[in-house]
Amino acid sequence: MTQLFKLAYRNLWRNKTRSLLSSLAVAGGMSLLLLMASVLEGELRGALQNTIRLQSGHLQIRPASYEEGKISLKWEDMIADPDQVAGQIKSLPQVTVATPRLMASGILTLSDESKGVQIIGVDPASEANQPFREGMIAGEFIQADDREGILIGNILADKLKLNVGDQVNLLVTTSNGDVDEQLFTVRGIFTTRTPGFDESNVLMPISKAQAFTATENHASTIFVLLQENEQAELVAEALRSNNFQILTWRDQNQFVVQFEDYAGVFLVFLYLIVLGITATVVTNTLVMAVFERTREIGILAAIGMKGRGIMAQFLAEAALLATGGVIGGLIIGGAAVAYFTVNGVYIGDMGITGVLFEERIYAHLTLENAITLAIVTYIITLVASLYPARLAARMEPVEALHGLGD
Amino acid sequence: MEVTKITNATRTYKIGEVETKALRGVDLSIENGEFTALVGPSGSGKTTLLQLIGLLDQPTTGNVFINGKDATHLNRNQRADLRKDAIGFVFQFFALIPTLTAYENVEMPLLLNGTKPADRKKRVNEMLEAVGLTDRAHHRPDQLSGGQQQRVAVARALATNPKLILADEPTANLDTENGKQVMDIMQRLNKETGVTFVFATHDPRVINYANRVVTLQDGLITNDSKSNGKH
């Protein structure tokens, strides 16, 4: 075996440039796939995590009458005494946060400009507000007893040229069907680095939101965060009751979940295309090597090497090319992935309804993806060498030695 | 005892619609320890006959025996096995593996027949010494002269201790001095070890070494004569 690889190594080294270029092709293909897989993984993971932490939570407890896409402030469509419900949910060990939220549609007006917004009533003390607290770029976070203060996203602030301390008019339709209007003061401006969210959401204390919308001691949902994404189904099952609908993050993010499936299929096609090109390069290299070394193949056959020995010789060369390519791919691809993991790629506002893409996609390479790609690249390279290896193995010695006498 | 025997062998090549008869019915028996020259003009069938004896090719009709065993219908792998153990080759061009050193080239057939490392080392050193190339053991073919390369090829052919060595124009690409050296070595090994040599040649100086000269013309043996050989 040592002799096999020693000879393979020396044979590859006979034409350094060609061997290095072939290995580089494998490395390039693998790097490209690592980058594509990690960017796609990062995009999906980022979008999902972002949507979970800002919008859907791991679970939402909704009233039994809840209809998707419809914001109703009627008391029968809301959760009564939400603090008590949230308190019960919090007692489950997997639950890290359970907090009531009130959602209402509103119109924000400033002199002659107006914009439709979603008003979110939050418990300012809840840990669920961490993304907003961390993203404060001006002013201060709202207090529970603040009756006039609101927080707005930076995109909305930019569009309406609002600063901390500015006053704006908010208009809502209350639970009674009446229209109410009130002046609020911008206490702070936040960014979640999610343009779709930062352009259309206004935060205020839930007690104020309840008073403003005439939904006293009612909430639209209980926003629940768990220790891990995968606990959602288990906890949902534990919370199942006739009075509420329990919606997991999967239920609420069907688009992302389906997109992830489609992306997986798309990625397989990309793998096949890129690795197909790489395989062609390897096949060509080895076919050239077979024809260049026809006489040597004849000599080896003459001194008693069987077809499978000759085949093993070329497979060993392919294995070395693949090893070099995979190591090179991990280094080059790893460096590219590391760069995009830290710096990301700016995509701006993707604007897909229901999915909160961050303004930058950060690459995320999983160990599973890296190992799978390395193995797949290795196998494809070896498969690509089967044709030239068989070509060499099937040569008749007398034909390989042709032209040596009369 | 016969090392190899060919009976009524023909070999016809077909290229497109054209058939070429390289051998037209050859009977030849080589006894153990012979130092036989196959001679004849270009195209007479010398190389074809060597290839049949060496199991590199199969006759269109007729039979090939190696050490008394009919090898005519062996499959590729069986023929490779028999070549590995029973037959050594020396070719006209210096048929060494260019990426291996002289030592490694001689070692290759021993690796193929599974000789143990210690025995392998001993045998390679013995063979390199026999051809006077101990000091060139770790040189690659491109660092050796043509004569030295052909001596390495002789050492490789003898490494597995075969009973039969086939040499196709072994001195054709060598100058007189190197050609003489190679033939002297081959003759000495034939006398010392009793190994049988069959070589194709049309060099009169080489023919003089043979103790048997088989002449071929147009695919037929036209003369078969024995002598004492040179020296």
XYZ file of C-alpha atoms in Angstrom, chain B:
231
model
C 13.296 -30.366 -19.811
C 11.292 -27.884 -21.880
C 10.852 -24.446 -20.426
C 8.492 -23.462 -23.192
C 6.994 -25.095 -26.228
C 5.011 -23.636 -29.093
C 3.046 -25.985 -31.315
C 1.697 -25.057 -34.730
C 1.206 -21.451 -33.645
C -0.261 -18.884 -35.967
C -0.970 -15.266 -35.226
C -3.079 -13.159 -37.512
C -3.704 -9.457 -36.934
C -6.723 -7.859 -38.486
C -6.645 -4.128 -39.050
C -9.874 -3.013 -40.666
C -10.465 -5.420 -43.531
C -6.771 -6.252 -43.916
C -5.403 -9.433 -42.336
C -1.688 -9.749 -41.618
C -0.236 -13.141 -40.798
C 2.661 -12.531 -38.425
C 3.183 -16.224 -37.689
C 2.074 -18.951 -40.072
C 2.509 -22.175 -38.104
C 5.490 -22.263 -35.793
C 6.735 -25.187 -33.747
C 9.457 -24.424 -31.261
C 10.678 -26.024 -28.091
C 13.155 -24.322 -25.751
C 15.067 -26.469 -23.287
C 16.097 -25.418 -19.836
C 19.372 -23.459 -19.787
C 19.410 -22.559 -23.464
C 20.760 -19.218 -24.676
C 18.699 -18.899 -27.843
C 18.659 -16.152 -30.439
C 15.629 -15.577 -32.626
C 16.894 -13.926 -35.769
C 15.386 -12.722 -38.987
C 14.646 -9.569 -40.888
C 12.250 -6.934 -39.732
C 8.680 -8.229 -39.971
C 9.737 -11.848 -39.810
C 7.727 -12.473 -36.623
C 10.461 -12.485 -33.954
C 8.684 -10.111 -31.588
C 5.329 -11.809 -32.168
C 6.846 -15.153 -31.264
C 8.438 -13.694 -28.116
C 5.075 -12.177 -27.147
C 3.368 -15.558 -27.513
C 6.067 -17.290 -25.474
C 5.840 -14.507 -22.880
C 2.011 -14.777 -22.666
C 1.682 -11.129 -23.580
C -0.416 -12.237 -26.544
C -2.348 -15.326 -27.506
C -1.974 -17.359 -30.719
C -4.765 -17.300 -33.270
C -4.340 -21.072 -33.514
C -1.902 -23.486 -31.910
C -0.710 -23.870 -28.343
C 1.768 -22.372 -25.918
C 3.213 -24.405 -23.047
C 5.160 -22.972 -20.128
C 7.022 -25.439 -17.925
C 4.933 -28.215 -19.419
C 1.604 -26.549 -18.679
C -0.718 -25.496 -21.495
C -1.047 -21.715 -21.105
C -2.906 -21.094 -24.364
C -6.315 -20.469 -22.921
C -5.479 -18.866 -19.599
C -7.361 -15.664 -18.852
C -5.668 -12.283 -18.371
C -5.128 -12.656 -14.649
C -3.867 -16.239 -14.919
C -1.411 -15.179 -17.616
C -0.283 -12.245 -15.444
C 0.292 -14.631 -12.539
C 2.326 -16.995 -14.692
C 4.401 -14.128 -16.131
C 5.044 -12.815 -12.634
C 6.486 -16.108 -11.404
C 7.920 -17.803 -14.460
C 9.027 -15.252 -17.036
C 11.272 -12.177 -17.011
C 11.341 -9.551 -19.732
C 14.014 -7.287 -21.175
C 12.784 -4.903 -23.843
C 14.494 -3.034 -26.636
C 13.748 0.372 -25.159
C 14.978 0.718 -21.593
C 11.712 -0.378 -20.103
C 12.039 0.914 -16.581
C 9.442 2.834 -14.590
C 10.845 6.373 -14.751
C 9.570 7.420 -11.329
C 11.282 4.546 -9.526
C 14.968 4.205 -8.658
C 17.053 1.315 -9.964
C 16.516 -0.428 -6.618
C 12.744 0.109 -6.727
C 12.503 -1.044 -10.347
C 14.206 -4.321 -9.453
C 12.034 -4.570 -6.343
C 8.747 -4.173 -8.275
C 8.276 -7.818 -9.423
C 9.169 -8.965 -5.901
C 6.468 -6.691 -4.500
C 4.010 -8.150 -6.979
C 4.736 -11.742 -5.965
C 4.560 -10.936 -2.277
C 8.177 -11.551 -1.276
C 8.827 -10.621 2.360
C 10.624 -7.291 2.916
C 13.863 -8.794 4.269
C 14.097 -11.342 1.414
C 13.191 -8.602 -1.033
C 16.018 -6.381 0.121
C 18.525 -9.237 -0.041
C 17.403 -10.310 -3.500
C 17.422 -6.753 -4.952
C 20.933 -6.156 -3.640
C 22.098 -9.503 -5.039
C 20.691 -8.694 -8.472
C 22.111 -5.182 -8.558
C 25.457 -6.604 -7.602
C 25.144 -9.264 -10.308
C 24.755 -6.544 -12.957
C 27.404 -4.331 -11.352
C 25.107 -1.491 -10.327
C 25.192 -1.528 -6.525
C 26.502 2.032 -6.513
C 23.649 3.183 -8.771
C 20.865 1.622 -6.682
C 19.240 4.893 -5.755
C 19.499 6.570 -9.128
C 16.458 7.086 -11.267
C 16.477 5.881 -14.889
C 17.109 9.391 -16.222
C 20.281 9.480 -14.098
C 21.597 6.266 -15.674
C 23.189 5.610 -19.071
C 21.366 3.441 -21.608
C 23.632 0.508 -20.812
C 23.072 0.889 -17.075
C 19.307 1.081 -17.607
C 19.342 -2.114 -19.644
C 21.411 -3.805 -16.900
C 18.763 -2.735 -14.362
C 16.146 -4.255 -16.677
C 18.134 -7.530 -16.717
C 18.344 -7.438 -12.905
C 14.581 -6.847 -12.704
C 13.876 -9.684 -15.145
C 15.899 -12.062 -12.932
C 14.638 -10.779 -9.566
C 11.898 -13.365 -9.046
C 14.206 -16.168 -10.136
C 12.202 -17.099 -13.253
C 13.221 -20.029 -15.426
C 12.848 -18.045 -18.619
C 14.031 -14.583 -19.673
C 12.727 -13.097 -22.902
C 14.699 -10.223 -24.394
C 13.507 -8.285 -27.415
C 16.402 -6.618 -29.206
C 18.173 -5.992 -25.879
C 21.150 -4.210 -27.447
C 19.400 -2.373 -30.278
C 19.595 0.996 -28.552
C 23.063 0.538 -27.062
C 26.505 1.356 -28.400
C 28.949 -1.486 -28.990
C 30.597 -1.351 -25.583
C 27.352 -1.190 -23.611
C 25.783 -3.836 -25.847
C 28.706 -6.111 -25.132
C 28.455 -5.503 -21.377
C 24.756 -6.394 -21.360
C 25.289 -9.539 -23.417
C 28.249 -10.585 -21.257
C 26.112 -10.227 -18.143
C 23.226 -12.164 -19.684
C 25.549 -14.945 -20.791
C 27.286 -15.098 -17.394
C 23.947 -15.324 -15.564
C 22.808 -18.027 -17.998
C 25.908 -20.052 -17.204
C 25.929 -19.372 -13.449
C 22.226 -19.784 -12.704
C 21.071 -21.942 -15.586
C 18.267 -19.516 -16.404
C 17.028 -19.829 -19.983
C 17.387 -16.808 -22.273
C 15.522 -16.303 -25.534
C 16.320 -13.078 -27.302
C 15.242 -11.580 -30.574
C 17.973 -9.772 -32.477
C 19.402 -9.040 -35.886
C 22.746 -7.827 -34.560
C 25.444 -10.320 -35.759
C 27.597 -9.574 -32.679
C 24.755 -10.620 -30.424
C 23.925 -13.684 -32.483
C 27.446 -14.924 -31.833
C 26.667 -15.245 -28.113
C 23.825 -17.728 -28.713
C 24.224 -21.444 -28.428
C 21.122 -21.891 -30.514
C 19.972 -19.692 -33.406
C 16.418 -19.908 -34.689
C 15.846 -18.067 -37.942
C 12.434 -16.767 -38.903
C 11.248 -15.454 -42.222
C 7.726 -14.415 -43.180
C 6.301 -15.951 -40.024
C 7.934 -19.342 -40.385
C 11.017 -20.923 -38.851
C 13.406 -21.454 -41.721
C 16.461 -22.624 -39.796
C 17.241 -23.901 -36.304
C 20.908 -24.484 -35.497
C 22.868 -25.132 -32.338
C 26.428 -24.051 -31.625
C 28.685 -23.521 -28.608
C 28.141 -19.747 -28.611
C 30.751 -17.010 -28.077
C 33.451 -17.324 -25.408
